């Protein structure tokens, strides 16, 4: 049972938290989680482990270092998990499974990422941004071009992506002003608030130029270098060498800095306790989870398979879910997932309904930057996103600290459902796409 959930402020790489290392970001969050859990349960449970996701840190087991920096006893071990953008959520799932296997101690789990202090990686005298996500002969695109390719495959235009990004900022600004983040944020190095949400973003989105150029037919994003020398691969149409990759046709680029997340610094964690030690504390219980692989050429679509498997194994449908958190790495990627899951749609625009909420959806004009094209290019349409999705904004507004973002989603569910007073039995899902072609999803239930 998750009885406590906290996060640091999320700040842009190179800004307010630029001098704070990954373990130093996590340690005050861990300390706050432990203290909150002790108060909530009315007991001082022994801590059995600290599990943290981290992608680009210095190595050396960040989780153990953070546990010591948090003032935990030297007997408390730590384990660091790398599943790219799913790392934090995977750490939380691992913690729950450990307790389910009979563990009787509290486990703190989450993720941390300091993009600002990530070490420079060099092979053969050449610096590179990341390690390869796939072996030689498989597609290994950078995440931005992969999102661009996914937009082309699904048919998501620039206007729709900008509209979704505007929604994220608008909701995050509103949440910040209403104090929705106050109880979950732990001050770090004097920083007390996220730096990302922008009230005036709608006026700026149309000014951003596409980040990537279209590739010519026949270009290839498969890795050709060996593991010892490979740097980041290029993006473009994938080959069918292994019989499982999607061919992406060239088209104008639509991914911009405005409809992409910012690389960020941040940490998030939750405190798990065995059910018998929960006392009367309201909690989130992990009821099901799924991690799946998908086409490495289009890694952003991974959450669709994970969520569908999770729902199928739990005997549920999306109608049973009250809250949904997805790591919004790119508007294109988020929309591709939401459209596939029935959590977003494009509907013909009706003048009297423009800008209103329709049933369980937020209506946002897909022609926000002045364009009138749509997925079908046949009429002006309205992008409608289900109210259950990232109701206080997501990574497009807050930022994306890679190894922590999956855990941020669970902290957000805790605030929305537990702190928000949702009744026992209310369900929420947190999900993330993962570089290399994977998706992870977890189903949580409110317990009071």
XYZ file of C-alpha atoms in Angstrom:
448
model
C 0.000 0.000 0.000
C 1.323 3.448 -0.907
C 0.750 5.642 2.147
C 2.979 8.579 1.165
C 3.991 10.191 -2.126
C 6.262 13.162 -2.702
C 8.299 14.814 -5.432
C 10.788 17.599 -5.859
C 10.084 20.662 -7.959
C 10.725 19.891 -11.622
C 13.022 22.429 -13.219
C 14.552 22.834 -16.647
C 18.046 21.499 -17.276
C 20.636 24.155 -16.471
C 18.347 26.272 -14.304
C 17.313 26.322 -10.634
C 18.427 22.790 -9.712
C 21.380 22.647 -12.088
C 23.923 22.154 -9.314
C 22.049 19.379 -7.500
C 23.173 15.819 -8.270
C 20.731 12.948 -8.749
C 21.166 11.498 -5.254
C 20.859 14.958 -3.713
C 17.595 15.531 -5.578
C 16.185 12.279 -4.247
C 17.328 12.379 -0.625
C 14.911 15.065 0.694
C 12.068 13.399 -1.203
C 12.907 10.042 0.401
C 13.123 11.652 3.838
C 9.736 13.320 3.418
C 8.139 10.076 2.224
C 9.441 8.185 5.238
C 8.305 10.881 7.677
C 4.872 11.089 6.025
C 4.508 7.306 6.189
C 5.379 7.220 9.879
C 2.780 9.881 10.629
C 0.113 8.283 8.429
C 0.480 4.782 9.867
C 1.196 5.843 13.436
C 4.212 3.547 13.593
C 7.906 3.632 12.770
C 8.277 0.701 10.437
C 11.712 -0.620 9.620
C 12.756 0.295 6.070
C 13.663 -2.677 3.929
C 14.944 -1.099 0.724
C 15.136 1.982 -1.484
C 14.535 1.464 -5.215
C 15.120 4.352 -7.609
C 14.938 4.653 -11.361
C 17.702 6.626 -13.050
C 18.807 6.859 -16.672
C 21.721 9.230 -17.096
C 23.326 9.489 -13.683
C 26.927 8.854 -12.698
C 26.406 5.200 -11.810
C 27.625 3.902 -8.477
C 24.091 3.011 -7.289
C 22.310 6.349 -6.925
C 19.584 4.759 -4.771
C 21.999 3.654 -2.061
C 23.720 7.038 -2.018
C 20.362 8.826 -1.798
C 19.219 6.564 1.044
C 22.306 7.410 3.074
C 21.967 11.119 2.270
C 18.347 10.940 3.465
C 19.563 9.849 6.883
C 18.361 6.266 6.647
C 20.189 3.639 8.646
C 23.276 2.107 7.066
C 21.466 -1.242 7.145
C 18.996 -0.002 4.487
C 20.140 -1.150 1.028
C 19.426 0.514 -2.297
C 18.965 -0.545 -5.904
C 19.019 1.604 -9.035
C 16.883 0.612 -12.026
C 17.336 1.709 -15.644
C 14.323 1.238 -17.877
C 14.682 4.648 -19.462
C 11.522 6.766 -19.151
C 9.755 3.882 -17.411
C 12.434 3.571 -14.726
C 10.575 5.284 -11.892
C 7.337 3.407 -12.512
C 9.213 0.113 -12.862
C 10.914 0.762 -9.517
C 7.503 1.264 -7.907
C 6.188 -1.951 -9.447
C 9.268 -3.819 -8.189
C 8.703 -2.503 -4.668
C 5.093 -3.674 -4.664
C 6.088 -7.118 -5.903
C 8.706 -7.394 -3.162
C 6.099 -6.742 -0.484
C 3.622 -9.042 -2.228
C 6.237 -11.803 -1.977
C 6.150 -11.530 1.800
C 8.226 -8.483 2.687
C 7.263 -6.964 6.044
C 9.226 -3.727 5.864
C 8.551 -0.359 4.289
C 10.046 0.156 0.829
C 10.655 3.570 -0.688
C 10.537 3.583 -4.481
C 10.599 6.150 -7.258
C 13.074 7.834 -9.542
C 15.540 10.667 -9.851
C 17.255 12.454 -12.709
C 19.695 15.325 -12.896
C 20.094 16.039 -16.579
C 22.142 19.067 -15.578
C 24.852 17.012 -13.872
C 24.769 13.960 -16.151
C 28.340 12.964 -16.996
C 29.749 13.375 -20.484
C 29.936 10.004 -22.207
C 32.744 9.359 -24.665
C 33.602 6.350 -26.820
C 36.529 6.314 -29.180
C 37.199 9.940 -28.331
C 33.727 11.021 -29.494
C 31.025 12.262 -27.121
C 27.535 10.836 -27.454
C 24.199 11.666 -25.834
C 22.935 8.195 -25.004
C 23.724 4.516 -25.273
C 22.003 2.509 -28.011
C 18.544 1.160 -27.217
C 18.633 -1.622 -29.824
C 21.215 -3.976 -31.348
C 22.762 -3.712 -34.774
C 20.207 -4.086 -37.558
C 17.256 -2.791 -35.540
C 15.740 0.706 -35.663
C 17.145 2.948 -32.937
C 15.733 6.438 -33.536
C 16.151 9.412 -31.281
C 12.932 10.087 -29.379
C 12.093 13.363 -31.138
C 12.308 12.009 -34.684
C 10.487 8.891 -33.477
C 7.617 11.081 -32.242
C 7.628 12.874 -35.592
C 7.412 9.522 -37.370
C 4.574 8.413 -35.102
C 2.657 11.588 -35.916
C 2.971 10.756 -39.623
C 1.895 7.146 -39.157
C -1.149 8.021 -37.044
C -2.016 11.231 -38.892
C -1.596 13.831 -36.147
C -0.969 17.301 -37.532
C 0.934 20.245 -36.080
C -2.239 22.039 -34.976
C -3.414 19.084 -32.907
C -0.016 18.749 -31.234
C 0.062 22.433 -30.363
C -3.482 22.248 -29.004
C -2.562 19.348 -26.748
C 0.563 21.154 -25.508
C -1.532 24.231 -24.753
C -3.932 22.064 -22.739
C -1.083 20.694 -20.621
C 0.240 24.158 -19.812
C -3.216 25.595 -19.156
C -4.098 22.827 -16.708
C -0.697 22.999 -14.973
C -0.937 26.767 -14.554
C -4.403 26.367 -13.045
C -3.202 23.582 -10.745
C -0.243 25.660 -9.585
C -2.447 28.642 -8.802
C -4.971 26.497 -6.917
C -2.278 24.831 -4.799
C -2.855 21.364 -6.269
C 0.891 20.610 -6.161
C 1.627 22.083 -2.732
C 1.253 18.927 -0.632
C 3.314 16.759 -2.962
C 6.313 19.061 -3.506
C 9.360 18.944 -1.246
C 11.619 21.996 -1.392
C 15.104 21.179 -2.680
C 18.051 23.562 -2.390
C 15.628 26.410 -1.681
C 13.529 25.716 -4.792
C 9.835 25.241 -4.020
C 8.003 25.303 -7.354
C 8.115 23.903 -10.880
C 9.514 26.312 -13.461
C 7.777 24.961 -16.560
C 4.070 25.884 -16.813
C 3.497 28.938 -19.016
C 0.287 30.964 -18.883
C 0.931 32.589 -22.257
C 2.017 29.514 -24.184
C -0.901 29.632 -26.647
C 0.433 32.834 -28.179
C 3.888 31.304 -28.637
C 3.212 27.834 -30.011
C 2.737 28.928 -33.605
C 6.147 30.616 -33.650
C 8.182 27.467 -33.090
C 9.775 25.922 -36.155
C 9.877 22.142 -36.701
C 12.827 20.493 -34.995
C 13.516 17.832 -37.595
C 13.739 17.717 -41.362
C 11.847 15.130 -43.381
C 13.951 12.196 -44.516
C 14.130 11.018 -48.089
C 12.612 7.689 -49.140
C 15.039 4.857 -48.513
C 16.851 6.430 -45.582
C 17.337 4.092 -42.693
C 17.362 4.394 -38.919
C 18.819 0.963 -38.205
C 22.012 0.717 -36.214
C 25.015 -0.205 -38.283
C 27.762 0.389 -35.729
C 28.735 -2.196 -33.153
C 27.921 -1.868 -29.452
C 31.380 -0.592 -28.583
C 31.300 2.340 -30.970
C 27.638 3.142 -31.517
C 26.428 6.623 -30.792
C 22.884 7.845 -31.327
C 21.341 6.476 -34.511
C 19.648 8.660 -37.073
C 15.915 8.733 -37.651
C 14.025 7.809 -40.757
C 12.036 5.000 -42.328
C 12.737 1.682 -40.653
C 13.735 -1.412 -42.541
C 11.753 -4.628 -42.452
C 14.867 -6.756 -41.946
C 13.427 -8.382 -38.832
C 9.845 -8.431 -40.080
C 8.462 -6.226 -37.311
C 9.215 -2.607 -38.108
C 6.949 0.092 -39.470
C 7.881 1.843 -42.706
C 7.457 5.598 -42.200
C 6.773 7.733 -45.253
C 8.453 11.147 -45.476
C 6.272 14.175 -44.706
C 6.742 17.667 -43.273
C 7.987 17.639 -39.693
C 5.443 18.691 -37.058
C 7.328 18.242 -33.768
C 8.559 21.532 -32.296
C 10.108 22.727 -29.055
C 6.663 23.999 -28.095
C 4.909 20.640 -28.360
C 7.792 18.659 -26.844
C 8.723 18.309 -23.179
C 11.735 20.074 -21.704
C 14.697 18.037 -20.475
C 14.506 18.490 -16.725
C 15.847 17.799 -13.253
C 13.652 16.225 -10.587
C 12.873 13.325 -8.276
C 9.762 11.534 -7.024
C 9.122 8.704 -4.584
C 6.412 6.791 -2.754
C 6.431 4.802 0.488
C 5.019 1.264 0.353
C 3.973 -0.580 3.504
C 2.489 -4.082 3.864
C -1.316 -3.928 4.083
C -1.372 -5.154 7.689
C 0.676 -2.131 8.781
C -1.395 0.519 6.981
C -3.546 1.242 10.014
C -6.182 3.803 9.075
C -4.017 5.646 6.555
C -5.675 6.223 3.159
C -3.591 4.582 0.471
C -3.125 3.496 -3.114
C -2.843 -0.241 -3.703
C -1.136 -1.600 -6.810
C -3.721 -3.956 -8.323
C -2.144 -4.856 -11.677
C 0.719 -3.930 -13.962
C 2.057 -4.724 -17.412
C 5.259 -4.077 -19.319
C 5.369 -4.898 -23.029
C 7.629 -4.496 -26.026
C 6.659 -2.788 -29.269
C 8.188 -1.770 -32.600
C 11.493 -0.027 -31.751
C 10.941 2.252 -34.749
C 7.913 3.751 -32.978
C 8.671 3.488 -29.249
C 6.102 6.103 -28.276
C 3.185 3.755 -28.912
C 4.305 1.330 -26.182
C 1.737 2.408 -23.548
C -1.134 1.214 -25.746
C -0.076 -2.416 -25.507
C 0.767 -2.102 -21.809
C -2.549 -0.503 -20.860
C -4.591 -2.912 -22.967
C -2.818 -5.918 -21.461
C -3.278 -4.529 -17.953
C -7.000 -3.910 -18.485
C -7.493 -7.320 -20.053
C -5.768 -9.165 -17.235
C -7.680 -7.144 -14.624
C -11.022 -7.715 -16.359
C -11.636 -3.983 -16.725
C -12.319 -1.439 -19.452
C -11.225 2.161 -19.736
C -14.685 3.163 -18.489
C -13.715 1.768 -15.062
C -10.731 4.122 -14.727
C -11.205 7.446 -12.915
C -7.765 8.990 -13.449
C -5.104 8.505 -16.112
C -1.513 9.768 -16.052
C 0.776 9.430 -19.070
C 4.321 10.747 -19.354
C 3.828 13.494 -21.938
C 7.210 13.322 -23.627
C 5.790 14.713 -26.876
C 2.307 15.860 -27.812
C 2.449 13.618 -30.892
C 3.339 10.547 -28.854
C 0.775 11.307 -26.141
C -2.008 11.858 -28.653
C -1.174 8.688 -30.563
C -1.608 6.716 -27.339
C -4.720 8.565 -26.191
C -6.418 8.220 -29.573
C -5.723 4.481 -29.607
C -7.112 4.078 -26.086
C -10.239 6.123 -26.772
C -9.162 8.925 -24.435
C -8.982 11.543 -27.185
C -10.868 12.140 -30.402
C -11.221 14.564 -33.271
C -14.793 15.701 -33.828
C -16.275 18.104 -36.405
C -16.324 21.594 -34.970
C -19.765 22.929 -34.058
C -19.826 26.724 -33.574
C -22.065 26.724 -30.514
C -19.888 24.135 -28.797
C -16.449 25.546 -29.545
C -14.279 25.623 -26.444
C -16.790 23.902 -24.170
C -16.332 20.699 -22.241
C -18.353 17.890 -23.780
C -19.288 15.188 -21.323
C -16.056 13.689 -20.088
C -13.786 15.633 -22.401
C -11.901 18.894 -22.618
C -12.517 20.579 -25.960
C -9.511 22.359 -27.411
C -9.395 23.825 -30.879
C -6.987 21.902 -33.062
C -6.640 25.057 -35.171
C -5.185 27.016 -32.256
C -2.321 28.424 -34.322
C -4.598 29.563 -37.122
C -4.566 26.400 -39.214
C -7.792 24.691 -40.219
C -6.452 21.316 -41.252
C -7.255 18.205 -39.272
C -6.496 14.505 -39.282
C -8.863 14.113 -42.229
C -8.178 17.557 -43.719
C -11.874 17.668 -44.599
C -13.130 20.196 -42.049
C -12.158 22.236 -39.037
C -12.125 19.855 -36.092
C -11.962 20.071 -32.338
C -9.512 17.942 -30.415
C -11.287 16.540 -27.408
C -9.237 15.019 -24.618
C -10.854 13.084 -21.808
C -10.940 14.983 -18.505
C -9.400 11.975 -16.755
C -6.095 12.459 -18.589
C -3.398 14.465 -16.741
C -6.030 16.745 -15.230
C -3.377 19.019 -13.697
C -1.144 19.037 -16.766
C 1.752 16.733 -17.522
C 5.357 16.607 -18.652
C 4.751 18.947 -21.597
C 4.209 21.684 -19.018
C 6.088 20.438 -15.965
C 9.119 18.912 -17.693
C 10.481 15.389 -18.073
C 13.216 14.195 -15.679
C 13.640 10.877 -17.501
C 14.215 8.376 -14.709
C 11.751 10.104 -12.381
C 8.785 10.860 -14.643
C 7.084 7.474 -14.286
C 7.155 7.958 -10.514
C 5.881 11.525 -10.871
C 2.792 10.015 -12.512
C 2.125 7.882 -9.426
C 2.637 10.860 -7.107
C 0.104 12.715 -9.239
C -2.386 9.847 -8.905
C -1.880 9.893 -5.133
C -2.667 13.613 -5.033
C -5.611 13.384 -7.397
C -7.213 10.362 -5.748
C -6.011 9.984 -2.156
C -5.390 13.613 -1.233
C -8.342 14.539 -3.433
C -10.756 12.436 -1.373
C -11.759 9.821 -3.964
C -13.722 6.967 -2.373
C -12.472 3.451 -1.753
C -12.321 1.439 -4.951
C -11.528 4.364 -7.257
C -9.052 3.295 -9.943
C -6.201 5.127 -11.665
C -3.573 4.205 -14.256
C -0.053 5.547 -14.692
C 1.830 4.735 -17.897
C 4.969 5.640 -19.828
C 6.557 4.963 -23.201
C 10.120 3.656 -23.103
C 13.029 4.149 -25.470
C 13.894 1.069 -27.485
C 10.242 0.159 -27.980
C 8.450 -0.662 -24.722
C 5.564 0.500 -22.593
C 4.820 0.159 -18.881
C 1.515 0.677 -17.086
C 0.278 0.202 -13.525
C -3.245 0.123 -12.091
C -3.854 1.576 -8.631
C -6.909 1.465 -6.359
C -7.848 3.821 -3.533
C -8.097 2.137 -0.129
C -9.534 3.929 2.904
